[in-house]
Amino acid sequence: MSDTPVRVLVADDEPLVRSGLRLILDAEPDLQVVGEAGDGAQAVELARTLRPDVVCMDVRMPGVDGLRATELVLRLPEPPRVLVVTTFEHDGYVLDALTVGASGFLLKRAGADEMVQAVRTVAVGQSLLYPEALRDLIRSRPRATSGAPVLTPREREVLGLVAQGMTNAEIATSLVVGVETVRTHVASVLAKLQARDRTQAVVLGYRAGLVDL
């Protein structure tokens, strides 16, 4: 693990939630809360000036909401990872945030250990995939198969296994191929779907009719 702590920005309109997240994250030697935002506009400004590695973003905030803030944050020259934090498991805003590039989502009622691990996971560039929860969210929206990119049969197979929450190593074992081969297929899928990460690829892939959940 790097000697430099993961820099975290907490964005939530409830002061108690922000304070709670700060206490949980700052208690870890490898995590550091560098700022707090009470709304989406402030989150975007602080993300620009503080340059955190991860933004814990509430999706429902007054003024500029978390969805719009996620879009704007991810357009920054060196964007942080965005971890959506929500009260409601089936919040449509969460799916929209994942569609625009958030790396995962976590419920506010999650335990301290889950929150810490979630931040660490997205900080190193991995996606936080909960297949069952993601499946429920995605199925709440209609598919739009027109204009879908063309994936090879193997790429579609790999995407389907990614949607099950498998790691590259697990996919390699399942398909009896090397991990580097899997990485190549995943990279190709991300490029074709114009996805930032695996989570966004699964969302876009399902909505384009390229993968079943």
Short mmCIF file of C-alpha atoms in Angstrom, two decimals:
data_model
loop_
_atom_site.label_atom_id
_atom_site.label_comp_id
_atom_site.label_asym_id
_atom_site.label_seq_id
_atom_site.Cartn_x
_atom_site.Cartn_y
_atom_site.Cartn_z
CA MET A 1 0.00 0.00 0.00
CA SER A 2 1.27 3.53 -0.80
CA ASP A 3 2.73 5.65 2.00
CA THR A 4 0.58 8.54 0.75
CA PRO A 5 -2.94 8.45 2.22
CA VAL A 6 -5.92 8.31 -0.12
CA ARG A 7 -7.37 11.83 -0.20
CA VAL A 8 -11.15 11.83 0.24
CA LEU A 9 -13.77 14.54 -0.25
CA VAL A 10 -17.10 13.96 1.52
CA ALA A 11 -20.18 15.55 -0.11
CA ASP A 12 -23.49 15.38 1.75
CA ASP A 13 -26.04 18.00 2.75
CA GLU A 14 -26.42 16.50 6.24
CA PRO A 15 -23.68 17.70 8.63
CA LEU A 16 -24.08 14.63 10.85
CA VAL A 17 -23.49 12.30 7.90
CA ARG A 18 -20.39 14.25 6.89
CA SER A 19 -19.05 14.17 10.44
CA GLY A 20 -19.71 10.45 10.71
CA LEU A 21 -17.93 9.66 7.46
CA ARG A 22 -14.99 11.84 8.48
CA LEU A 23 -14.65 10.01 11.80
CA ILE A 24 -14.76 6.61 10.10
CA LEU A 25 -12.32 7.43 7.30
CA ASP A 26 -9.85 9.56 9.25
CA ALA A 27 -9.47 6.70 11.75
CA GLU A 28 -7.65 4.74 9.04
CA PRO A 29 -3.94 5.53 8.54
CA ASP A 30 -4.19 5.17 4.75
CA LEU A 31 -7.23 7.46 4.34
CA GLN A 32 -7.49 11.22 4.82
CA VAL A 33 -10.61 13.41 4.52
CA VAL A 34 -9.34 16.62 2.93
CA GLY A 35 -12.65 18.45 2.69
CA GLU A 36 -16.42 18.46 3.16
CA ALA A 37 -19.09 19.80 0.81
CA GLY A 38 -22.70 20.53 1.72
CA ASP A 39 -24.04 20.59 -1.83
CA GLY A 40 -23.12 19.61 -5.36
CA ALA A 41 -21.75 22.98 -6.43
CA GLN A 42 -19.38 23.05 -3.48
CA ALA A 43 -18.37 19.45 -4.20
CA VAL A 44 -17.35 20.35 -7.74
CA GLU A 45 -15.38 23.41 -6.58
CA LEU A 46 -13.58 21.51 -3.82
CA ALA A 47 -12.83 18.61 -6.16
CA ARG A 48 -11.22 21.14 -8.50
CA THR A 49 -9.13 22.86 -5.83
CA LEU A 50 -8.33 20.02 -3.41
CA ARG A 51 -7.84 17.31 -6.07
CA PRO A 52 -8.99 14.36 -3.96
CA ASP A 53 -8.53 10.76 -5.07
CA VAL A 54 -12.10 9.79 -4.14
CA VAL A 55 -15.32 11.76 -3.70
CA CYS A 56 -18.00 10.19 -1.49
CA MET A 57 -21.04 11.74 -3.15
CA ASP A 58 -24.59 11.87 -1.84
CA VAL A 59 -26.85 11.82 -4.90
CA ARG A 60 -29.69 13.84 -3.38
CA MET A 61 -28.54 17.32 -2.38
CA PRO A 62 -30.14 20.76 -2.78
CA GLY A 63 -29.22 23.01 -5.68
CA VAL A 64 -26.76 21.09 -7.84
CA ASP A 65 -27.58 17.48 -6.97
CA GLY A 66 -25.11 14.64 -6.70
CA LEU A 67 -25.85 13.34 -10.19
CA ARG A 68 -24.98 16.61 -11.90
CA ALA A 69 -22.03 17.09 -9.55
CA THR A 70 -20.76 13.61 -10.50
CA GLU A 71 -20.92 14.54 -14.18
CA LEU A 72 -19.03 17.78 -13.61
CA VAL A 73 -16.42 16.24 -11.32
CA LEU A 74 -15.67 13.51 -13.85
CA ARG A 75 -15.04 16.17 -16.51
CA LEU A 76 -12.15 17.66 -14.55
CA PRO A 77 -8.69 17.30 -16.17
CA GLU A 78 -7.60 14.69 -13.60
CA PRO A 79 -10.92 13.45 -12.22
CA PRO A 80 -11.20 11.60 -8.93
CA ARG A 81 -13.13 8.40 -8.49
CA VAL A 82 -16.72 8.91 -7.36
CA LEU A 83 -18.34 6.64 -4.79
CA VAL A 84 -22.07 7.30 -4.59
CA VAL A 85 -23.49 7.15 -1.07
CA THR A 86 -27.25 6.81 -0.86
CA THR A 87 -30.05 6.20 1.62
CA PHE A 88 -32.24 4.22 -0.78
CA GLU A 89 -31.12 0.96 -2.37
CA HIS A 90 -33.36 1.40 -5.42
CA ASP A 91 -32.70 5.12 -5.98
CA GLY A 92 -32.89 5.86 -9.71
CA TYR A 93 -30.36 8.65 -9.21
CA VAL A 94 -27.78 5.98 -8.36
CA LEU A 95 -28.20 4.27 -11.72
CA ASP A 96 -27.88 7.61 -13.48
CA ALA A 97 -24.68 8.33 -11.54
CA LEU A 98 -23.26 4.93 -12.47
CA THR A 99 -24.20 5.56 -16.09
CA VAL A 100 -22.20 8.79 -16.19
CA GLY A 101 -19.18 7.15 -14.63
CA ALA A 102 -19.40 6.75 -10.84
CA SER A 103 -17.27 3.79 -9.75
CA GLY A 104 -19.83 2.27 -7.40
CA PHE A 105 -22.38 2.94 -4.71
CA LEU A 106 -22.84 2.21 -1.05
CA LEU A 107 -25.79 2.55 1.31
CA LYS A 108 -25.50 5.05 4.15
CA ARG A 109 -26.46 2.30 6.57
CA ALA A 110 -23.35 0.31 5.60
CA GLY A 111 -20.97 -0.48 8.42
CA ALA A 112 -17.70 1.34 9.00
CA ASP A 113 -15.63 -1.55 7.63
CA GLU A 114 -17.70 -1.62 4.43
CA MET A 115 -17.29 2.11 3.93
CA VAL A 116 -13.53 1.95 4.44
CA GLN A 117 -13.15 -0.99 2.06
CA ALA A 118 -15.35 0.71 -0.55
CA VAL A 119 -13.18 3.82 -0.57
CA ARG A 120 -10.02 1.73 -0.81
CA THR A 121 -11.50 -0.31 -3.65
CA VAL A 122 -12.43 2.62 -5.88
CA ALA A 123 -9.24 4.50 -4.99
CA VAL A 124 -7.09 1.86 -6.69
CA GLY A 125 -9.21 2.02 -9.83
CA GLN A 126 -11.42 -0.97 -9.17
CA SER A 127 -15.19 -0.88 -9.43
CA LEU A 128 -17.54 -1.59 -6.59
CA LEU A 129 -19.94 -4.10 -8.11
CA TYR A 130 -22.84 -5.60 -6.18
CA PRO A 131 -24.40 -7.74 -8.93
CA GLU A 132 -27.81 -8.25 -7.31
CA ALA A 133 -28.30 -4.60 -6.34
CA LEU A 134 -27.00 -3.42 -9.69
CA ARG A 135 -29.31 -5.84 -11.48
CA ASP A 136 -32.35 -4.44 -9.69
CA LEU A 137 -31.35 -0.88 -10.52
CA ILE A 138 -30.65 -1.56 -14.18
CA ARG A 139 -33.86 -3.49 -14.73
CA SER A 140 -35.85 -0.47 -13.57
CA ARG A 141 -35.00 1.21 -16.87
CA PRO A 142 -35.92 0.17 -20.44
CA ARG A 143 -33.28 -1.02 -22.82
CA ALA A 144 -32.29 1.00 -25.87
CA THR A 145 -30.62 -1.39 -28.27
CA SER A 146 -30.32 0.94 -31.28
CA GLY A 147 -26.82 2.12 -32.03
CA ALA A 148 -25.19 -0.45 -29.75
CA PRO A 149 -21.47 -1.07 -30.38
CA VAL A 150 -20.47 -4.41 -31.86
CA LEU A 151 -18.72 -6.75 -29.44
CA THR A 152 -17.12 -10.04 -30.43
CA PRO A 153 -18.66 -13.19 -28.93
CA ARG A 154 -15.71 -13.46 -26.55
CA GLU A 155 -16.04 -9.82 -25.48
CA ARG A 156 -19.72 -10.34 -24.74
CA GLU A 157 -18.84 -13.42 -22.74
CA VAL A 158 -16.26 -11.48 -20.73
CA LEU A 159 -18.71 -8.63 -20.16
CA GLY A 160 -21.27 -11.12 -18.86
CA LEU A 161 -18.76 -12.45 -16.33
CA VAL A 162 -17.79 -8.92 -15.31
CA ALA A 163 -21.50 -8.31 -14.68
CA GLN A 164 -21.43 -11.25 -12.25
CA GLY A 165 -18.79 -9.40 -10.25
CA MET A 166 -15.88 -11.61 -11.28
CA THR A 167 -12.29 -10.38 -11.13
CA ASN A 168 -9.95 -10.76 -14.10
CA ALA A 169 -8.32 -13.76 -12.41
CA GLU A 170 -11.69 -15.44 -11.87
CA ILE A 171 -12.71 -14.78 -15.47
CA ALA A 172 -9.41 -16.24 -16.68
CA THR A 173 -10.05 -19.40 -14.67
CA SER A 174 -13.62 -19.66 -15.95
CA LEU A 175 -12.61 -19.26 -19.60
CA VAL A 176 -9.32 -21.18 -19.25
CA VAL A 177 -7.25 -18.31 -20.64
CA GLY A 178 -4.49 -16.09 -19.28
CA VAL A 179 -5.18 -13.05 -17.12
CA GLU A 180 -3.47 -10.81 -19.67
CA THR A 181 -5.89 -12.07 -22.32
CA VAL A 182 -8.79 -11.16 -20.07
CA ARG A 183 -7.32 -7.70 -19.45
CA THR A 184 -7.10 -7.20 -23.22
CA HIS A 185 -10.75 -8.16 -23.70
CA VAL A 186 -11.90 -5.95 -20.81
CA ALA A 187 -9.93 -3.00 -22.19
CA SER A 188 -11.52 -3.54 -25.61
CA VAL A 189 -15.02 -3.68 -24.09
CA LEU A 190 -14.42 -0.47 -22.14
CA ALA A 191 -13.16 1.28 -25.27
CA LYS A 192 -16.07 0.16 -27.43
CA LEU A 193 -18.64 1.14 -24.82
CA GLN A 194 -16.74 4.36 -24.02
CA ALA A 195 -16.91 3.32 -20.37
CA ARG A 196 -14.66 4.65 -17.61
CA ASP A 197 -14.66 1.40 -15.67
CA ARG A 198 -16.30 -2.00 -15.24
CA THR A 199 -19.36 -0.69 -13.44
CA GLN A 200 -20.20 1.75 -16.20
CA ALA A 201 -19.50 -0.95 -18.80
CA VAL A 202 -22.05 -3.28 -17.19
CA VAL A 203 -24.68 -0.55 -17.00
CA LEU A 204 -24.14 0.58 -20.59
CA GLY A 205 -23.82 -3.00 -21.84
CA TYR A 206 -27.11 -4.07 -20.31
CA ARG A 207 -28.97 -1.01 -21.51
CA ALA A 208 -27.60 -1.62 -25.00
CA GLY A 209 -28.78 -5.24 -24.95
CA LEU A 210 -25.23 -6.65 -24.93
CA VAL A 211 -25.42 -8.48 -21.63
CA ASP A 212 -28.14 -10.17 -19.58
CA LEU A 213 -28.24 -10.03 -15.81
#
